[in-house]
C-alpha cells in the first residue's frame, strides 16, 4: 500500500495559495474597492470558502487516495462529460498559473529588469514552472512545504515592518473600517475568492495526502486564515498608501511596498526583499496549479511523456501571445473577469464531487 | 535454557559460529561471534585442552579462567557472546569463557572526517578488523552481519551490516538485489561500489554516504540504515542517506546541544553562501546595483572601476582558478601541497587584483565561497555543491535576480524530487525522519 503524506500538507497547499493570492490579488486589486464593500466582500468570500471547503472534504472522504479523474471514472460519469469537466478545470488551472506569472512579471519588469521584454521574463518563469510541474505530487508537496514555511516568516516580517513604519496611517485604517458594512460589489467576492484556489488542487493531491478527520475544524481554519490574510493585506496597503491612493493606484500593493523605505541588512529598500519572496512563492503556486492540470490530463488520456512535454512547452509559450494584452490596466481587467470564472469553477468542482459522493453512497447501499 | 533460542537470536549473522567437538563419548559445543573473539586463543586454550583432558579435568580447567561463569539465563548468554565470550555447552550445562579480541594496534586514525573531541579510530581495509570495531561499539544481538562475494570473478568480499530491529526492509532488499546484480569483474573501492548501487547514473547529489568513522557507522545503525563494508577499503557505504545526513558532523553528538545546533545552523548558512554568493554578486553588479545599500554599491563600483570585462567573466575566471587550486592541492605530494596552493592562491589573487583584472570585492567573494565550501563535513556533498554553483552563475548572468530565483526553485525542486532508495532526499522537517526511523 502506498504511504500517504501527513494531513498538514493539505494546509500547506491551501495556506500557500491564500498567502500568495492575498499578496498579489488583494493588495493590487481589492484595495481599489475600499469604498465599494471590499471588507464585506472578503467576509462573504470566507463564508463561501468555509462551505466549499467543508463540502469538499466531506465528499473526498468517500474517495480516499483518488484524484478527480479517477473519481469521475469510478462514478461512471459519461466519458464526454468527464472529458469536458476535466478540460474545463485544466484550462482554469493553467490560466490561473498564467495570471500568477503575470503578476510576477510586472514586479520584475518594474523593479529588477526594466530593460527586459515582458515575454522574456514571462517565458523564463513559464519554462521553470512547466519543468517542475511534471514532478510527482509528493515532490511538489515537499517543495510547497519549504516555501510555505519560508513565506510564513516573510509574512510576519512584512506585517511587523508595515505596521511599525513611521508614516503608517492608522487613521486611514479606521476610515476603511467604517465602510465594512457597505454592500459588497460582486467583484469583491470573486476577487477575494481567488485566494482559495488551493481548494480545487485537492483534486490531485487527495491521491497522496491522508484525509482530514476534523472537517469542520479544517474548514474553519482555512476560511479564518484566508479572511485574516485578506483583511491584513487590505489594511496594510491602505495604511501605507492612504485610503484614496489605494483606491486609485494601479498595482497598489507594489506601490505600498515601494513606499516603505527601510534599509534591511545589505538591501537599500525592503521592497526588493518582499518582491523576491513573493515572486518565488508565486512561482511555487504556479507549479502547484500546473501540476494539478498536468496530473489531470495524465490520468485521463494516458499520454506519453513526450506528449506531456509538447503540451507543457505550448503552455509555456502562450505568454508570448498573452503579453500583447499585458499593458495596464487590461491585465487587471482580465484578472477581474477571470475571478468570476474561477469562483464558478470552484462551485462546479465541489458540486461535482458532492454528486459523485452521493452516487457512491447510493451504489454502496444498493449492494 | 535451550541453545536453539540463542542460535535464533543470531540468525542471519554470518560471523556467528557454532562448533561441535566430539571425543569418545564426550561432546561439547562452542558458540561465539567470530568478529569479537580471538580465534587463536580459542584454538589454543579451549579446543586443544578438550582433546587432552578428561571431561572432569576439562571443566576444572575452564574454571581456572578469570572470566569464567556458569549460565542460568538465556539473556546472560546473549550478552556474554556480544561481549566477546565463548559459550560452551557441556551436557545440559552452559559455561562462558571470555576471550575477547580488541583491535587497536592495527587500526589507523581518521583522516578525512576530523572531529575536535571524538573517537579517532577509523575503519580498516581488513573486513574482520572493521567488523570487530563495529561489534565492540554496537553490542546488540539484533545487529546482523552477512557476507557476500560479488563481481563476476567473485573476488570482492563485502559485508552487509544492519540492525534487524530498526532496518528498513524495503531498503535492505533493494540493496541486496542491486549487489547481486553487480556485473563488474572486481570492485576495488567503496566509491565504485556506491556508483554501482546508485539509482540513477546522472545523479548530482550523493544518495549514499561514505565514511571511515566507526561512530558514524554505529549512529547510522541505530537510525535503521544499512552499512556495506568492502574488503580492501577502509570506508563504509551507508544507505540510505538524505540531504541532512551530509551536514551532520560527529561533533554534533559530542558537543552541548545548543552549540551543536548553532554549528549545524552555521553549516547551512555556509551552504547558502557557497552556492548563491557568486550568482548574487553577478545579479546585483550587472543588473541591480540599486539593490545594495548606497555605500556598499559605491564600494563595489569603485572596486570594479579598472576591471575591463563583465562581472560574470570575473566570477567565472576566479571560480575556475579556485577549482584548479583545489584539484592541485589533492594531486600534489602532501609535503608541498598545502604550501604551494596557499602561496599560489595568495600571489595570484593579489596580482590579479593589483593588475586591475579582478575587483577586490571579488577576491573576498571567491575566498568566502572556498572557505564555506570546506565547512560541509562530507566530501561527496562538497563536490556536488561545487558543481551546483555554476548553473546558478549561468542563470544569474542571463536573468539577474530572476535567474537566481529560478535557480533556487529549480534546485530545491530537484532536491525534493530526488530519492535515496525510495526515501525522500529533502524534506523540511528532520523530526519526521527521526520518527520514521524509530517507528520502524
CSV table of N, CA and C in Angstrom, one decimal, chain A residues 6 8-9 12 108 111-113 116 120-121 124-125 128 132 135-136 138-139 142-143 145-147 149 263 265-268 272 276 280 283 287, chain B residues 280 287-288 290-296 398-402 405-406 408-410 412-414 416-419 424-429 432 436:
chain,number,residue,atom,x,y,z
A,6,UNK,N,1.4,13.3,5.5
A,6,UNK,CA,0.6,13.8,6.6
A,6,UNK,C,-0.4,14.8,6.2
A,8,UNK,N,-1.0,17.7,7.3
A,8,UNK,CA,-0.5,19.1,7.3
A,8,UNK,C,-0.2,19.6,5.9
A,9,UNK,N,0.1,18.6,4.9
A,9,UNK,CA,0.4,19.1,3.6
A,9,UNK,C,-0.8,19.7,2.9
A,12,UNK,N,-0.6,23.2,3.9
A,12,UNK,CA,0.4,23.9,3.2
A,12,UNK,C,-0.1,24.5,1.9
A,108,UNK,N,9.0,42.1,-11.7
A,108,UNK,CA,10.3,42.0,-12.2
A,108,UNK,C,10.6,43.2,-13.2
A,111,UNK,N,10.8,46.5,-11.1
A,111,UNK,CA,11.8,46.7,-10.1
A,111,UNK,C,13.2,46.1,-10.4
A,112,UNK,N,13.2,45.0,-11.2
A,112,UNK,CA,14.5,44.4,-11.4
A,112,UNK,C,15.1,44.4,-12.8
A,113,UNK,N,14.2,44.2,-13.8
A,113,UNK,CA,14.7,44.0,-15.1
A,113,UNK,C,13.9,44.9,-16.1
A,116,UNK,N,14.4,44.3,-19.9
A,116,UNK,CA,14.0,43.1,-20.5
A,116,UNK,C,12.6,43.2,-21.1
A,120,UNK,N,10.1,37.8,-22.4
A,120,UNK,CA,11.3,37.0,-22.0
A,120,UNK,C,11.2,36.6,-20.5
A,121,UNK,N,10.8,37.5,-19.7
A,121,UNK,CA,10.6,37.2,-18.2
A,121,UNK,C,9.5,36.2,-18.1
A,124,UNK,N,10.6,32.7,-19.3
A,124,UNK,CA,11.5,32.1,-18.3
A,124,UNK,C,10.8,31.5,-17.1
A,125,UNK,N,9.8,32.2,-16.6
A,125,UNK,CA,9.0,31.7,-15.5
A,125,UNK,C,8.3,30.5,-15.9
A,128,UNK,N,10.3,27.2,-16.3
A,128,UNK,CA,10.7,26.6,-15.0
A,128,UNK,C,9.4,25.9,-14.4
A,132,UNK,N,9.0,21.9,-13.5
A,132,UNK,CA,8.8,21.4,-12.2
A,132,UNK,C,7.4,20.8,-12.0
A,135,UNK,N,6.9,17.0,-12.0
A,135,UNK,CA,7.4,16.1,-10.9
A,135,UNK,C,6.2,15.4,-10.3
A,136,UNK,N,6.5,14.4,-9.5
A,136,UNK,CA,5.4,13.6,-8.8
A,136,UNK,C,4.8,14.5,-7.7
A,138,UNK,N,4.2,14.1,-4.6
A,138,UNK,CA,4.8,14.2,-3.3
A,138,UNK,C,6.0,15.2,-3.3
A,139,UNK,N,6.8,15.2,-4.4
A,139,UNK,CA,7.9,16.1,-4.5
A,139,UNK,C,7.4,17.5,-4.5
A,142,UNK,N,6.5,18.5,-1.1
A,142,UNK,CA,7.7,18.8,-0.2
A,142,UNK,C,8.3,20.2,-0.6
A,143,UNK,N,8.2,20.6,-1.9
A,143,UNK,CA,8.7,21.9,-2.3
A,143,UNK,C,7.8,23.0,-1.7
A,145,UNK,N,6.0,22.8,1.0
A,145,UNK,CA,6.3,22.9,2.4
A,145,UNK,C,7.4,23.9,2.7
A,146,UNK,N,8.5,23.7,2.0
A,146,UNK,CA,9.7,24.5,2.2
A,146,UNK,C,9.3,26.0,2.0
A,147,UNK,N,8.7,26.3,0.9
A,147,UNK,CA,8.4,27.7,0.6
A,147,UNK,C,7.3,28.3,1.4
A,149,UNK,N,6.8,27.6,4.6
A,149,UNK,CA,7.4,28.0,5.9
A,149,UNK,C,8.3,29.2,5.8
A,263,UNK,N,15.9,50.3,5.2
A,263,UNK,CA,17.1,49.5,4.8
A,263,UNK,C,17.0,48.2,5.6
A,265,UNK,N,19.4,44.8,6.2
A,265,UNK,CA,20.7,44.1,6.0
A,265,UNK,C,21.5,44.8,5.0
A,266,UNK,N,21.8,44.2,3.8
A,266,UNK,CA,22.6,45.0,2.8
A,266,UNK,C,21.7,45.6,1.8
A,267,UNK,N,20.4,45.5,2.0
A,267,UNK,CA,19.5,46.0,0.9
A,267,UNK,C,19.1,47.4,1.2
A,268,UNK,N,19.1,48.2,0.1
A,268,UNK,CA,18.7,49.6,0.2
A,268,UNK,C,17.3,49.8,0.6
A,272,UNK,N,12.7,45.1,-2.3
A,272,UNK,CA,13.4,44.1,-3.0
A,272,UNK,C,13.2,42.7,-2.3
A,276,UNK,N,11.2,39.6,-4.0
A,276,UNK,CA,11.8,38.3,-4.3
A,276,UNK,C,11.1,37.2,-3.6
A,280,UNK,N,8.9,34.4,-5.7
A,280,UNK,CA,9.3,33.0,-5.6
A,280,UNK,C,8.1,32.2,-5.2
A,283,UNK,N,5.8,31.6,-8.1
A,283,UNK,CA,6.3,30.5,-9.0
A,283,UNK,C,5.9,29.2,-8.4
A,287,UNK,N,3.4,26.3,-10.0
A,287,UNK,CA,3.8,24.9,-10.1
A,287,UNK,C,2.7,24.0,-9.5
B,280,UNK,N,24.7,35.8,-6.8
B,280,UNK,CA,24.1,37.0,-6.2
B,280,UNK,C,25.0,38.3,-6.6
B,287,UNK,N,23.0,43.7,-13.0
B,287,UNK,CA,21.6,44.1,-13.2
B,287,UNK,C,21.0,45.1,-12.2
B,288,UNK,N,21.3,44.9,-10.9
B,288,UNK,CA,20.6,45.7,-9.9
B,288,UNK,C,21.5,46.3,-8.8
B,290,UNK,N,21.3,49.0,-7.5
B,290,UNK,CA,20.4,49.7,-6.5
B,290,UNK,C,19.9,48.8,-5.4
B,291,UNK,N,20.0,47.5,-5.6
B,291,UNK,CA,19.5,46.5,-4.6
B,291,UNK,C,20.4,46.7,-3.3
B,292,UNK,N,21.6,47.0,-3.5
B,292,UNK,CA,22.5,47.2,-2.3
B,292,UNK,C,22.4,48.6,-1.7
B,293,UNK,N,22.8,48.7,-0.4
B,293,UNK,CA,22.8,50.0,0.2
B,293,UNK,C,23.8,50.9,-0.6
B,294,UNK,N,23.5,52.1,-0.6
B,294,UNK,CA,24.3,53.0,-1.5
B,294,UNK,C,25.8,52.9,-1.2
B,295,UNK,N,26.2,52.9,0.1
B,295,UNK,CA,27.6,52.8,0.4
B,295,UNK,C,28.3,51.6,-0.2
B,296,UNK,N,27.6,50.4,0.0
B,296,UNK,CA,28.1,49.2,-0.5
B,296,UNK,C,28.2,49.2,-2.0
B,398,UNK,N,22.4,35.5,-17.1
B,398,UNK,CA,21.4,35.8,-18.1
B,398,UNK,C,20.2,36.7,-17.6
B,399,UNK,N,19.7,36.3,-16.4
B,399,UNK,CA,18.5,36.9,-15.9
B,399,UNK,C,18.6,37.7,-14.6
B,400,UNK,N,19.8,37.9,-14.1
B,400,UNK,CA,20.0,38.6,-12.9
B,400,UNK,C,19.3,38.0,-11.7
B,401,UNK,N,18.5,38.8,-10.9
B,401,UNK,CA,17.8,38.3,-9.7
B,401,UNK,C,16.8,37.3,-10.1
B,402,UNK,N,16.1,37.5,-11.3
B,402,UNK,CA,15.1,36.5,-11.7
B,402,UNK,C,15.8,35.1,-11.9
B,405,UNK,N,16.4,33.5,-8.6
B,405,UNK,CA,15.1,32.9,-8.0
B,405,UNK,C,14.8,31.6,-8.7
B,406,UNK,N,14.9,31.7,-10.1
B,406,UNK,CA,14.5,30.5,-10.8
B,406,UNK,C,15.5,29.3,-10.5
B,408,UNK,N,17.1,28.9,-7.6
B,408,UNK,CA,16.8,28.4,-6.3
B,408,UNK,C,15.6,27.4,-6.3
B,409,UNK,N,14.5,27.8,-7.1
B,409,UNK,CA,13.4,27.0,-7.1
B,409,UNK,C,13.7,25.7,-7.9
B,410,UNK,N,14.5,25.8,-9.0
B,410,UNK,CA,14.8,24.6,-9.7
B,410,UNK,C,15.7,23.6,-8.8
B,412,UNK,N,15.8,23.4,-5.5
B,412,UNK,CA,15.0,22.8,-4.4
B,412,UNK,C,14.0,21.8,-5.0
B,413,UNK,N,13.5,22.1,-6.2
B,413,UNK,CA,12.6,21.1,-6.9
B,413,UNK,C,13.4,19.8,-7.2
B,414,UNK,N,14.6,20.0,-7.6
B,414,UNK,CA,15.4,18.8,-7.9
B,414,UNK,C,15.7,18.0,-6.6
B,416,UNK,N,13.9,18.0,-3.9
B,416,UNK,CA,12.7,17.4,-3.4
B,416,UNK,C,12.3,16.1,-4.2
B,417,UNK,N,12.6,16.2,-5.5
B,417,UNK,CA,12.3,15.0,-6.4
B,417,UNK,C,13.2,13.8,-6.1
B,418,UNK,N,14.4,14.2,-5.7
B,418,UNK,CA,15.5,13.1,-5.5
B,418,UNK,C,15.1,12.1,-4.5
B,419,UNK,N,15.4,10.9,-4.6
B,419,UNK,CA,15.1,9.8,-3.6
B,419,UNK,C,16.4,9.0,-3.4
B,424,UNK,N,12.4,10.0,0.6
B,424,UNK,CA,12.6,11.4,0.2
B,424,UNK,C,14.0,11.9,0.6
B,425,UNK,N,14.6,12.6,-0.3
B,425,UNK,CA,16.0,13.1,-0.1
B,425,UNK,C,16.0,14.4,0.7
B,426,UNK,N,15.0,15.2,0.4
B,426,UNK,CA,15.0,16.5,1.0
B,426,UNK,C,13.6,16.9,1.5
B,427,UNK,N,13.4,16.9,2.8
B,427,UNK,CA,12.2,17.4,3.4
B,427,UNK,C,12.5,18.4,4.5
B,428,UNK,N,11.6,19.3,4.8
B,428,UNK,CA,11.9,20.3,5.7
B,428,UNK,C,12.2,19.7,7.1
B,429,UNK,N,11.3,18.9,7.6
B,429,UNK,CA,11.3,18.5,9.0
B,429,UNK,C,12.1,17.3,9.2
B,432,UNK,N,10.4,14.3,11.3
B,432,UNK,CA,9.7,13.3,10.7
B,432,UNK,C,10.5,12.1,10.4
B,436,UNK,N,10.2,8.4,11.8
B,436,UNK,CA,10.1,7.2,10.9
B,436,UNK,C,11.1,6.1,11.3
